[in-house]
PDB file of C-alpha atoms and ligand atoms in Angstrom:
ATOM      1  CA  UNK A  27       4.488   0.303  17.423  1.00  0.00           C
ATOM      2  CA  UNK A  28       6.423  -1.458  14.493  1.00  0.00           C
ATOM      3  CA  UNK A  29       5.045  -3.617  11.939  1.00  0.00           C
ATOM      4  CA  UNK A  30       7.007  -6.345  13.828  1.00  0.00           C
ATOM      5  CA  UNK A  31       4.615  -5.813  17.158  1.00  0.00           C
ATOM      6  CA  UNK A  32       1.548  -5.765  14.792  1.00  0.00           C
ATOM      7  CA  UNK A  33       2.309  -8.786  12.508  1.00  0.00           C
ATOM      8  CA  UNK A  34      -0.580 -11.292  12.416  1.00  0.00           C
ATOM      9  CA  UNK A  35       0.944 -14.528  13.878  1.00  0.00           C
ATOM     10  CA  UNK A  36       0.696 -17.617  11.203  1.00  0.00           C
ATOM     11  CA  UNK A  37      -1.397 -19.103  14.073  1.00  0.00           C
ATOM     12  CA  UNK A  38      -3.824 -16.116  13.966  1.00  0.00           C
ATOM     13  CA  UNK A  39      -4.133 -15.689   9.803  1.00  0.00           C
ATOM     14  CA  UNK A  40      -4.090 -19.522   9.468  1.00  0.00           C
ATOM     15  CA  UNK A  41      -7.015 -20.226  11.883  1.00  0.00           C
ATOM     16  CA  UNK A  42      -9.040 -17.165  10.620  1.00  0.00           C
ATOM     17  CA  UNK A  43      -8.530 -18.798   7.035  1.00  0.00           C
ATOM     18  CA  UNK A  44      -9.956 -22.153   8.507  1.00  0.00           C
ATOM     19  CA  UNK A  45     -12.912 -20.375   9.823  1.00  0.00           C
ATOM     20  CA  UNK A  46     -13.724 -18.588   6.593  1.00  0.00           C
ATOM     21  CA  UNK A  47     -13.414 -21.838   4.943  1.00  0.00           C
ATOM     22  CA  UNK A  48     -15.738 -23.469   7.022  1.00  0.00           C
ATOM     23  CA  UNK A  49     -18.250 -20.771   6.599  1.00  0.00           C
ATOM     24  CA  UNK A  50     -18.008 -20.869   2.686  1.00  0.00           C
ATOM     25  CA  UNK A  51     -19.537 -24.556   2.310  1.00  0.00           C
ATOM     26  CA  UNK A  52     -22.476 -23.374   0.562  1.00  0.00           C
ATOM     27  CA  UNK A  53     -20.775 -20.853  -1.738  1.00  0.00           C
ATOM     28  CA  UNK A  54     -18.753 -23.635  -2.990  1.00  0.00           C
ATOM     29  CA  UNK A  55     -21.744 -26.024  -3.869  1.00  0.00           C
ATOM     30  CA  UNK A  56     -21.484 -30.177  -2.964  1.00  0.00           C
ATOM     31  CA  UNK A  57     -19.376 -32.489  -4.507  1.00  0.00           C
ATOM     32  CA  UNK A  58     -21.205 -34.980  -6.055  1.00  0.00           C
ATOM     33  CA  UNK A  59     -18.210 -37.379  -6.445  1.00  0.00           C
ATOM     34  CA  UNK A  60     -19.156 -41.363  -7.365  1.00  0.00           C
ATOM     35  CA  UNK A  61     -17.065 -44.399  -5.690  1.00  0.00           C
ATOM     36  CA  UNK A  62     -15.166 -44.866  -8.858  1.00  0.00           C
ATOM     37  CA  UNK A  63     -13.978 -40.928  -9.057  1.00  0.00           C
ATOM     38  CA  UNK A  64     -13.127 -40.919  -5.561  1.00  0.00           C
ATOM     39  CA  UNK A  65     -11.292 -44.390  -6.047  1.00  0.00           C
ATOM     40  CA  UNK A  66      -9.394 -42.911  -9.531  1.00  0.00           C
ATOM     41  CA  UNK A  67      -8.343 -39.511  -7.892  1.00  0.00           C
ATOM     42  CA  UNK A  68      -7.241 -40.932  -4.363  1.00  0.00           C
ATOM     43  CA  UNK A  69      -5.684 -43.443  -6.034  1.00  0.00           C
ATOM     44  CA  UNK A  70      -3.387 -41.418  -8.658  1.00  0.00           C
ATOM     45  CA  UNK A  71      -2.658 -38.968  -5.357  1.00  0.00           C
ATOM     46  CA  UNK A  72      -1.075 -42.451  -3.590  1.00  0.00           C
ATOM     47  CA  UNK A  73       0.627 -43.507  -6.267  1.00  0.00           C
ATOM     48  CA  UNK A  74       2.327 -39.865  -6.700  1.00  0.00           C
ATOM     49  CA  UNK A  75       3.540 -40.222  -3.275  1.00  0.00           C
ATOM     50  CA  UNK A  76       4.566 -43.710  -3.621  1.00  0.00           C
ATOM     51  CA  UNK A  77       6.591 -42.834  -6.457  1.00  0.00           C
ATOM     52  CA  UNK A  78       8.235 -40.153  -5.052  1.00  0.00           C
ATOM     53  CA  UNK A  79       8.883 -42.094  -1.774  1.00  0.00           C
ATOM     54  CA  UNK A  80      10.691 -44.818  -4.378  1.00  0.00           C
ATOM     55  CA  UNK A  81      12.288 -42.195  -6.393  1.00  0.00           C
ATOM     56  CA  UNK A  82      14.072 -40.468  -3.350  1.00  0.00           C
ATOM     57  CA  UNK A  83      14.649 -42.969  -1.430  1.00  0.00           C
ATOM     58  CA  UNK A  84      12.739 -41.551   1.753  1.00  0.00           C
ATOM     59  CA  UNK A  85      13.831 -43.001   4.876  1.00  0.00           C
ATOM     60  CA  UNK A  86      11.984 -43.752   8.122  1.00  0.00           C
ATOM     61  CA  UNK A  87      12.921 -40.553   9.991  1.00  0.00           C
ATOM     62  CA  UNK A  88      11.765 -38.548   6.851  1.00  0.00           C
ATOM     63  CA  UNK A  89       8.592 -39.881   6.968  1.00  0.00           C
ATOM     64  CA  UNK A  90       7.888 -39.615  10.616  1.00  0.00           C
ATOM     65  CA  UNK A  91       8.763 -35.516   9.973  1.00  0.00           C
ATOM     66  CA  UNK A  92       6.502 -35.578   7.478  1.00  0.00           C
ATOM     67  CA  UNK A  93       3.648 -36.795   9.844  1.00  0.00           C
ATOM     68  CA  UNK A  94       4.656 -34.313  12.414  1.00  0.00           C
ATOM     69  CA  UNK A  95       4.657 -31.539   9.899  1.00  0.00           C
ATOM     70  CA  UNK A  96       0.917 -32.502   8.571  1.00  0.00           C
ATOM     71  CA  UNK A  97      -0.240 -32.946  12.241  1.00  0.00           C
ATOM     72  CA  UNK A  98       0.986 -29.230  12.819  1.00  0.00           C
ATOM     73  CA  UNK A  99      -0.628 -28.000   9.487  1.00  0.00           C
ATOM     74  CA  UNK A 100      -4.033 -29.211  10.849  1.00  0.00           C
ATOM     75  CA  UNK A 101      -3.569 -28.098  14.394  1.00  0.00           C
ATOM     76  CA  UNK A 102      -2.571 -24.498  13.064  1.00  0.00           C
ATOM     77  CA  UNK A 103      -5.511 -24.411  10.808  1.00  0.00           C
ATOM     78  CA  UNK A 104      -3.249 -23.938   7.800  1.00  0.00           C
ATOM     79  CA  UNK A 105      -4.646 -26.550   5.427  1.00  0.00           C
ATOM     80  CA  UNK A 106      -6.472 -23.520   3.360  1.00  0.00           C
ATOM     81  CA  UNK A 107      -3.508 -21.667   3.086  1.00  0.00           C
ATOM     82  CA  UNK A 108      -1.424 -24.494   2.095  1.00  0.00           C
ATOM     83  CA  UNK A 109      -4.042 -25.836  -0.432  1.00  0.00           C
ATOM     84  CA  UNK A 110      -4.516 -22.646  -1.778  1.00  0.00           C
ATOM     85  CA  UNK A 111      -1.010 -21.694  -2.008  1.00  0.00           C
ATOM     86  CA  UNK A 112       0.722 -24.831  -3.529  1.00  0.00           C
ATOM     87  CA  UNK A 113      -2.556 -26.723  -5.064  1.00  0.00           C
ATOM     88  CA  UNK A 114      -5.624 -24.541  -6.102  1.00  0.00           C
ATOM     89  CA  UNK A 115      -3.753 -23.189  -9.286  1.00  0.00           C
ATOM     90  CA  UNK A 116      -4.051 -26.370 -10.870  1.00  0.00           C
ATOM     91  CA  UNK A 117      -7.643 -26.685  -9.928  1.00  0.00           C
ATOM     92  CA  UNK A 118      -8.130 -23.398 -11.458  1.00  0.00           C
ATOM     93  CA  UNK A 119      -6.214 -24.277 -14.810  1.00  0.00           C
ATOM     94  CA  UNK A 120      -8.701 -27.357 -15.097  1.00  0.00           C
ATOM     95  CA  UNK A 121     -11.952 -25.028 -14.666  1.00  0.00           C
ATOM     96  CA  UNK A 122     -10.334 -22.463 -17.139  1.00  0.00           C
ATOM     97  CA  UNK A 123     -10.247 -24.976 -19.859  1.00  0.00           C
ATOM     98  CA  UNK A 124     -13.788 -24.306 -20.367  1.00  0.00           C
ATOM     99  CA  UNK A 125     -14.111 -20.551 -19.606  1.00  0.00           C
ATOM    100  CA  UNK A 126     -14.138 -17.655 -22.000  1.00  0.00           C
ATOM    101  CA  UNK A 127     -13.738 -14.041 -21.658  1.00  0.00           C
ATOM    102  CA  UNK A 128     -11.512 -12.478 -18.527  1.00  0.00           C
ATOM    103  CA  UNK A 129      -9.227 -14.920 -17.771  1.00  0.00           C
ATOM    104  CA  UNK A 130      -9.265 -16.495 -13.946  1.00  0.00           C
ATOM    105  CA  UNK A 131      -6.714 -17.243 -11.477  1.00  0.00           C
ATOM    106  CA  UNK A 132      -7.160 -18.421  -8.017  1.00  0.00           C
ATOM    107  CA  UNK A 133      -9.183 -17.483  -5.085  1.00  0.00           C
ATOM    108  CA  UNK A 134      -6.754 -17.889  -2.558  1.00  0.00           C
ATOM    109  CA  UNK A 135      -7.629 -18.130   1.402  1.00  0.00           C
ATOM    110  CA  UNK A 136      -8.601 -14.623   2.140  1.00  0.00           C
ATOM    111  CA  UNK A 137     -12.148 -13.544   0.516  1.00  0.00           C
ATOM    112  CA  UNK A 138     -14.724 -12.879   2.784  1.00  0.00           C
ATOM    113  CA  UNK A 139     -18.554 -12.152   1.552  1.00  0.00           C
ATOM    114  CA  UNK A 140     -20.704  -9.721   2.690  1.00  0.00           C
ATOM    115  CA  UNK A 141     -18.593  -6.531   2.134  1.00  0.00           C
ATOM    116  CA  UNK A 142     -20.153  -3.119   2.226  1.00  0.00           C
ATOM    117  CA  UNK A 143     -21.672  -1.889  -0.936  1.00  0.00           C
ATOM    118  CA  UNK A 144     -21.211   0.706  -3.268  1.00  0.00           C
ATOM    119  CA  UNK A 145     -22.373   2.493  -6.600  1.00  0.00           C
ATOM    120  CA  UNK A 146     -20.194   2.827  -9.699  1.00  0.00           C
ATOM    121  CA  UNK A 147     -17.591   5.369  -8.218  1.00  0.00           C
ATOM    122  CA  UNK A 148     -16.443   4.152  -5.102  1.00  0.00           C
ATOM    123  CA  UNK A 149     -13.490   4.726  -2.232  1.00  0.00           C
ATOM    124  CA  UNK A 150     -12.707   1.277  -0.603  1.00  0.00           C
ATOM    125  CA  UNK A 151     -13.277   1.472   3.405  1.00  0.00           C
ATOM    126  CA  UNK A 152      -9.715   2.497   4.657  1.00  0.00           C
ATOM    127  CA  UNK A 153      -8.006   4.089   7.611  1.00  0.00           C
ATOM    128  CA  UNK A 154      -7.191   7.812   8.163  1.00  0.00           C
ATOM    129  CA  UNK A 155      -3.784   7.248   7.840  1.00  0.00           C
ATOM    130  CA  UNK A 156      -3.803   4.339   5.297  1.00  0.00           C
ATOM    131  CA  UNK A 157      -0.234   3.611   3.990  1.00  0.00           C
ATOM    132  CA  UNK A 158       0.422   3.122   0.409  1.00  0.00           C
ATOM    133  CA  UNK A 159      -0.143   5.067  -3.152  1.00  0.00           C
ATOM    134  CA  UNK A 160      -3.232   5.955  -4.088  1.00  0.00           C
ATOM    135  CA  UNK A 161      -4.611   4.153  -7.170  1.00  0.00           C
ATOM    136  CA  UNK A 162      -7.536   4.692  -9.136  1.00  0.00           C
ATOM    137  CA  UNK A 163      -8.781   1.188 -10.702  1.00  0.00           C
ATOM    138  CA  UNK A 164     -11.402   1.840 -13.706  1.00  0.00           C
ATOM    139  CA  UNK A 165     -13.123  -0.083 -16.231  1.00  0.00           C
ATOM    140  CA  UNK A 166     -16.086  -1.469 -17.763  1.00  0.00           C
ATOM    141  CA  UNK A 167     -17.915  -4.796 -17.813  1.00  0.00           C
ATOM    142  CA  UNK A 168     -19.072  -6.349 -20.552  1.00  0.00           C
ATOM    143  CA  UNK A 169     -20.607  -9.758 -22.363  1.00  0.00           C
ATOM    144  CA  UNK A 170     -18.306 -11.661 -24.898  1.00  0.00           C
ATOM    145  CA  UNK A 171     -20.306  -9.610 -27.446  1.00  0.00           C
ATOM    146  CA  UNK A 172     -19.267  -6.215 -26.340  1.00  0.00           C
ATOM    147  CA  UNK A 173     -22.504  -5.377 -24.553  1.00  0.00           C
ATOM    148  CA  UNK A 174     -22.058  -3.654 -21.421  1.00  0.00           C
ATOM    149  CA  UNK A 175     -23.560  -5.367 -18.230  1.00  0.00           C
ATOM    150  CA  UNK A 176     -25.424  -2.674 -16.217  1.00  0.00           C
ATOM    151  CA  UNK A 177     -25.349  -3.297 -12.808  1.00  0.00           C
ATOM    152  CA  UNK A 178     -22.363  -5.912 -12.677  1.00  0.00           C
ATOM    153  CA  UNK A 179     -20.991  -6.182  -9.399  1.00  0.00           C
ATOM    154  CA  UNK A 180     -17.118  -5.942  -8.827  1.00  0.00           C
ATOM    155  CA  UNK A 181     -16.373  -7.438  -5.326  1.00  0.00           C
ATOM    156  CA  UNK A 182     -12.917  -6.448  -4.492  1.00  0.00           C
ATOM    157  CA  UNK A 183     -10.428  -7.678  -1.587  1.00  0.00           C
ATOM    158  CA  UNK A 184      -6.799  -7.008  -1.227  1.00  0.00           C
ATOM    159  CA  UNK A 185      -3.639  -6.542   1.215  1.00  0.00           C
ATOM    160  CA  UNK A 186      -2.629  -3.531   2.572  1.00  0.00           C
ATOM    161  CA  UNK A 187       0.423  -1.833   1.742  1.00  0.00           C
ATOM    162  CA  UNK A 188       2.130  -3.638   4.310  1.00  0.00           C
ATOM    163  CA  UNK A 189       0.993  -7.094   2.938  1.00  0.00           C
ATOM    164  CA  UNK A 190      -1.929  -7.797   5.178  1.00  0.00           C
ATOM    165  CA  UNK A 191      -5.618  -8.580   4.539  1.00  0.00           C
ATOM    166  CA  UNK A 192      -8.411  -7.552   7.169  1.00  0.00           C
ATOM    167  CA  UNK A 193     -10.130 -10.196   8.804  1.00  0.00           C
ATOM    168  CA  UNK A 194      -7.213 -11.972   9.102  1.00  0.00           C
ATOM    169  CA  UNK A 195      -4.862  -9.591  10.899  1.00  0.00           C
ATOM    170  CA  UNK A 196      -6.246  -8.188  14.335  1.00  0.00           C
ATOM    171  CA  UNK A 197      -4.709  -4.584  13.785  1.00  0.00           C
ATOM    172  CA  UNK A 198      -6.682  -3.738  10.878  1.00  0.00           C
ATOM    173  CA  UNK A 199     -10.364  -2.729  10.909  1.00  0.00           C
ATOM    174  CA  UNK A 200     -13.145  -4.743   9.497  1.00  0.00           C
ATOM    175  CA  UNK A 201     -13.844  -4.418   5.971  1.00  0.00           C
ATOM    176  CA  UNK A 202     -10.432  -2.287   5.700  1.00  0.00           C
ATOM    177  CA  UNK A 203      -9.855  -2.501   1.602  1.00  0.00           C
ATOM    178  CA  UNK A 204     -12.761  -4.895   1.002  1.00  0.00           C
ATOM    179  CA  UNK A 205     -15.979  -3.749  -0.924  1.00  0.00           C
ATOM    180  CA  UNK A 206     -18.427  -4.863  -3.430  1.00  0.00           C
ATOM    181  CA  UNK A 207     -19.343  -1.912  -6.050  1.00  0.00           C
ATOM    182  CA  UNK A 208     -22.138  -2.141  -8.728  1.00  0.00           C
ATOM    183  CA  UNK A 209     -21.296  -0.681 -12.091  1.00  0.00           C
ATOM    184  CA  UNK A 210     -23.436   1.826 -13.926  1.00  0.00           C
ATOM    185  CA  UNK A 211     -25.825   1.463 -16.548  1.00  0.00           C
ATOM    186  CA  UNK A 212     -22.950   1.292 -19.042  1.00  0.00           C
ATOM    187  CA  UNK A 213     -21.217  -1.430 -16.802  1.00  0.00           C
ATOM    188  CA  UNK A 214     -18.788   1.110 -15.895  1.00  0.00           C
ATOM    189  CA  UNK A 215     -16.822   1.564 -12.606  1.00  0.00           C
ATOM    190  CA  UNK A 216     -13.984   3.622 -10.692  1.00  0.00           C
ATOM    191  CA  UNK A 217     -12.512   2.205  -7.260  1.00  0.00           C
ATOM    192  CA  UNK A 218     -10.145   4.378  -5.531  1.00  0.00           C
ATOM    193  CA  UNK A 219      -7.745   2.288  -3.470  1.00  0.00           C
ATOM    194  CA  UNK A 220      -4.370   2.238  -2.362  1.00  0.00           C
ATOM    195  CA  UNK A 221      -1.175  -0.069  -4.310  1.00  0.00           C
ATOM    196  CA  UNK A 222      -1.127  -3.045  -2.258  1.00  0.00           C
ATOM    197  CA  UNK A 223       2.207  -4.590  -1.322  1.00  0.00           C
ATOM    198  CA  UNK A 224       3.523  -8.203  -2.250  1.00  0.00           C
ATOM    199  CA  UNK A 225       2.335 -10.819   0.159  1.00  0.00           C
ATOM    200  CA  UNK A 226       4.234 -12.648   2.691  1.00  0.00           C
ATOM    201  CA  UNK A 227       3.159 -16.521   3.579  1.00  0.00           C
ATOM    202  CA  UNK A 228       3.281 -16.145   7.333  1.00  0.00           C
ATOM    203  CA  UNK A 229       6.895 -17.334   8.148  1.00  0.00           C
ATOM    204  CA  UNK A 230       6.590 -18.815  11.683  1.00  0.00           C
ATOM    205  CA  UNK A 231       3.700 -21.213  10.783  1.00  0.00           C
ATOM    206  CA  UNK A 232       4.110 -24.735   9.155  1.00  0.00           C
ATOM    207  CA  UNK A 233       3.600 -23.557   5.802  1.00  0.00           C
ATOM    208  CA  UNK A 234       6.232 -21.122   6.261  1.00  0.00           C
ATOM    209  CA  UNK A 235       8.519 -23.742   7.642  1.00  0.00           C
ATOM    210  CA  UNK A 236       8.099 -25.926   4.701  1.00  0.00           C
ATOM    211  CA  UNK A 237       9.214 -23.316   2.673  1.00  0.00           C
ATOM    212  CA  UNK A 238      11.951 -22.190   4.415  1.00  0.00           C
ATOM    213  CA  UNK A 239      13.053 -26.127   5.078  1.00  0.00           C
ATOM    214  CA  UNK A 240      12.815 -26.164   1.248  1.00  0.00           C
ATOM    215  CA  UNK A 241      14.942 -23.190   0.400  1.00  0.00           C
ATOM    216  CA  UNK A 242      12.177 -21.275  -1.542  1.00  0.00           C
ATOM    217  CA  UNK A 243      10.885 -17.859  -0.598  1.00  0.00           C
ATOM    218  CA  UNK A 244       7.446 -16.909   0.767  1.00  0.00           C
ATOM    219  CA  UNK A 245       6.125 -14.183  -1.316  1.00  0.00           C
ATOM    220  CA  UNK A 246       3.558 -13.376  -3.975  1.00  0.00           C
ATOM    221  CA  UNK A 247       3.617 -10.664  -5.955  1.00  0.00           C
ATOM    222  CA  UNK A 248       1.436  -7.356  -5.313  1.00  0.00           C
ATOM    223  CA  UNK A 249      -2.247  -8.074  -6.278  1.00  0.00           C
ATOM    224  CA  UNK A 250      -5.960  -7.151  -6.242  1.00  0.00           C
ATOM    225  CA  UNK A 251      -8.394 -10.189  -5.774  1.00  0.00           C
ATOM    226  CA  UNK A 252     -11.538  -9.883  -7.761  1.00  0.00           C
ATOM    227  CA  UNK A 253     -15.007 -11.570  -8.242  1.00  0.00           C
ATOM    228  CA  UNK A 254     -16.946  -9.865 -11.155  1.00  0.00           C
ATOM    229  CA  UNK A 255     -20.370 -11.107 -11.311  1.00  0.00           C
ATOM    230  CA  UNK A 256     -23.946 -10.161 -13.596  1.00  0.00           C
ATOM    231  CA  UNK A 257     -27.162 -11.862 -13.912  1.00  0.00           C
ATOM    232  CA  UNK A 258     -27.350 -14.668 -16.534  1.00  0.00           C
ATOM    233  CA  UNK A 259     -23.514 -14.396 -16.462  1.00  0.00           C
ATOM    234  CA  UNK A 260     -20.871 -17.086 -15.143  1.00  0.00           C
ATOM    235  CA  UNK A 261     -18.930 -15.349 -12.551  1.00  0.00           C
ATOM    236  CA  UNK A 262     -14.996 -14.842 -12.998  1.00  0.00           C
ATOM    237  CA  UNK A 263     -13.006 -14.850 -10.000  1.00  0.00           C
ATOM    238  CA  UNK A 264      -9.398 -13.390 -10.856  1.00  0.00           C
ATOM    239  CA  UNK A 265      -6.506 -11.471  -9.595  1.00  0.00           C
ATOM    240  CA  UNK A 266      -4.383  -8.301 -10.891  1.00  0.00           C
ATOM    241  CA  UNK A 267      -0.897  -7.795 -10.835  1.00  0.00           C
ATOM    242  CA  UNK A 268       1.415  -4.808 -11.322  1.00  0.00           C
ATOM    243  CA  UNK A 269       3.909  -4.254 -13.997  1.00  0.00           C
ATOM    244  CA  UNK A 270       7.540  -4.295 -12.900  1.00  0.00           C
ATOM    245  CA  UNK A 271       6.763  -5.778  -9.212  1.00  0.00           C
ATOM    246  CA  UNK A 272       8.731  -8.405  -7.696  1.00  0.00           C
ATOM    247  CA  UNK A 273       7.808 -11.910  -7.752  1.00  0.00           C
ATOM    248  CA  UNK A 274       5.402 -11.436 -10.824  1.00  0.00           C
ATOM    249  CA  UNK A 275       7.859 -14.557 -12.372  1.00  0.00           C
ATOM    250  CA  UNK A 276       8.156 -16.522  -9.379  1.00  0.00           C
ATOM    251  CA  UNK A 277       4.707 -16.226  -7.422  1.00  0.00           C
ATOM    252  CA  UNK A 278       4.916 -18.979  -4.710  1.00  0.00           C
ATOM    253  CA  UNK A 279       1.361 -19.765  -5.296  1.00  0.00           C
ATOM    254  CA  UNK A 280       2.190 -19.863  -9.137  1.00  0.00           C
ATOM    255  CA  UNK A 281      -0.999 -17.581  -9.974  1.00  0.00           C
ATOM    256  CA  UNK A 282       0.048 -14.910 -12.292  1.00  0.00           C
ATOM    257  CA  UNK A 283      -0.996 -14.787 -15.960  1.00  0.00           C
ATOM    258  CA  UNK A 284       0.456 -12.372 -18.472  1.00  0.00           C
ATOM    259  CA  UNK A 285      -3.043 -11.251 -19.312  1.00  0.00           C
ATOM    260  CA  UNK A 286      -3.706 -10.121 -15.878  1.00  0.00           C
ATOM    261  CA  UNK A 287      -0.978  -7.501 -15.307  1.00  0.00           C
ATOM    262  CA  UNK A 288      -1.692  -3.891 -14.650  1.00  0.00           C
ATOM    263  CA  UNK A 289       0.541  -0.812 -15.805  1.00  0.00           C
ATOM    264  CA  UNK A 290      -1.001   1.965 -13.837  1.00  0.00           C
ATOM    265  CA  UNK A 291       0.313   5.499 -14.905  1.00  0.00           C
ATOM    266  CA  UNK A 292      -0.058   8.885 -13.109  1.00  0.00           C
ATOM    267  CA  UNK A 293      -3.568  10.325 -14.240  1.00  0.00           C
ATOM    268  CA  UNK A 294      -4.436  13.960 -14.831  1.00  0.00           C
ATOM    269  CA  UNK A 295      -4.636  14.522 -10.779  1.00  0.00           C
ATOM    270  CA  UNK A 296      -1.287  12.889 -10.098  1.00  0.00           C
ATOM    271  CA  UNK A 297      -2.804  10.047  -8.638  1.00  0.00           C
ATOM    272  CA  UNK A 298      -1.713   6.411  -9.991  1.00  0.00           C
ATOM    273  CA  UNK A 299      -4.686   5.358 -12.431  1.00  0.00           C
ATOM    274  CA  UNK A 300      -5.115   1.962 -14.518  1.00  0.00           C
ATOM    275  CA  UNK A 301      -8.389   1.165 -16.793  1.00  0.00           C
ATOM    276  CA  UNK A 302      -9.022  -2.673 -16.658  1.00  0.00           C
ATOM    277  CA  UNK A 303     -12.342  -4.035 -18.479  1.00  0.00           C
ATOM    278  CA  UNK A 304     -13.863  -7.279 -17.630  1.00  0.00           C
ATOM    279  CA  UNK A 305     -15.862  -9.721 -19.853  1.00  0.00           C
ATOM    280  CA  UNK A 306     -18.021 -12.201 -18.472  1.00  0.00           C
ATOM    281  CA  UNK A 307     -19.808 -15.138 -20.620  1.00  0.00           C
ATOM    282  CA  UNK A 308     -23.137 -16.245 -20.294  1.00  0.00           C
ATOM    283  CA  UNK A 309     -23.661 -18.935 -17.640  1.00  0.00           C
TER     284      UNK A 309
HETATM  285  C1  MBD B 412      -2.956 -14.795  -0.761  1.00  0.00           C
HETATM  286  O1  MBD B 412      -2.940 -13.552  -0.394  1.00  0.00           O
HETATM  287  C2  MBD B 412      -3.250 -15.212  -1.641  1.00  0.00           C
HETATM  288  O2  MBD B 412      -3.775 -14.311  -2.709  1.00  0.00           O
HETATM  289  C3  MBD B 412      -2.995 -16.745  -2.007  1.00  0.00           C
HETATM  290  C4  MBD B 412      -3.669 -17.099  -3.344  1.00  0.00           C
HETATM  291  C5  MBD B 412      -2.358 -17.275  -0.909  1.00  0.00           C
HETATM  292  C6  MBD B 412      -2.144 -16.928   0.288  1.00  0.00           C
HETATM  293  C7  MBD B 412      -2.344 -15.644   0.579  1.00  0.00           C
HETATM  294 FE1   FE B 413      -3.783 -12.525  -1.852  1.00  0.00          FE
END
């Protein structure tokens, strides 16, 4: 079987991302938004659209094409994918203004709660023949004062060496390269996994079609996704990237940050190893 045979279609991964989003309503909480605020924000969004139309002499055929595309985006279930790639980074930047400790970045559309749990030294669930360079990712979770946070949770999810996420690609086993690791009494953890590949926005769906119509590229740099949490502390949602990797400086999702780039090196046993510590602020 070639990778092409087993590629998840955009329709598949997009629709699954919509399902995952609907299931996450409770985790994200309710937006308590007053009519005044709705009016302010919606007016500003519409004014931005109106200005683009005026400034660029948008025509009726272009307006109708945009309408058809938006309908496809909804019917294909790709609103979560599109919004997380092109909009979430700005919402995250606003949240980051009031956040101390480890730098956050966007969650993206592929988090799934309820993954297998592990002790402080763990190997992520993977296939017997899992491709990719083995990687040992270790570190410590501390508070802003440097006190270790015993029993902190490192909830990790990532693409495989072909760039696909379990739960969103039918050829991958459930839970593949996903897990929740509980740090030891000193807040330490050590996770064995494989290096992920860059992620490509599916090219056969509406998001991918818009990207190619604009002449852009559909790639994100290789990354690990993490949520790190500890009792009494504010959870951080972030991603870690790899020094020297492709697309680090032109992520289609605009979600890289200098503080989030890992530099793995061969350890004593020849496997790639990298240390990264997390700092959480009190809730
Ligand atoms: C991803 O893997 C991702 O991390 C983001 C933010 C958007 C789309 C796919
Ligand atoms: Fe991702």
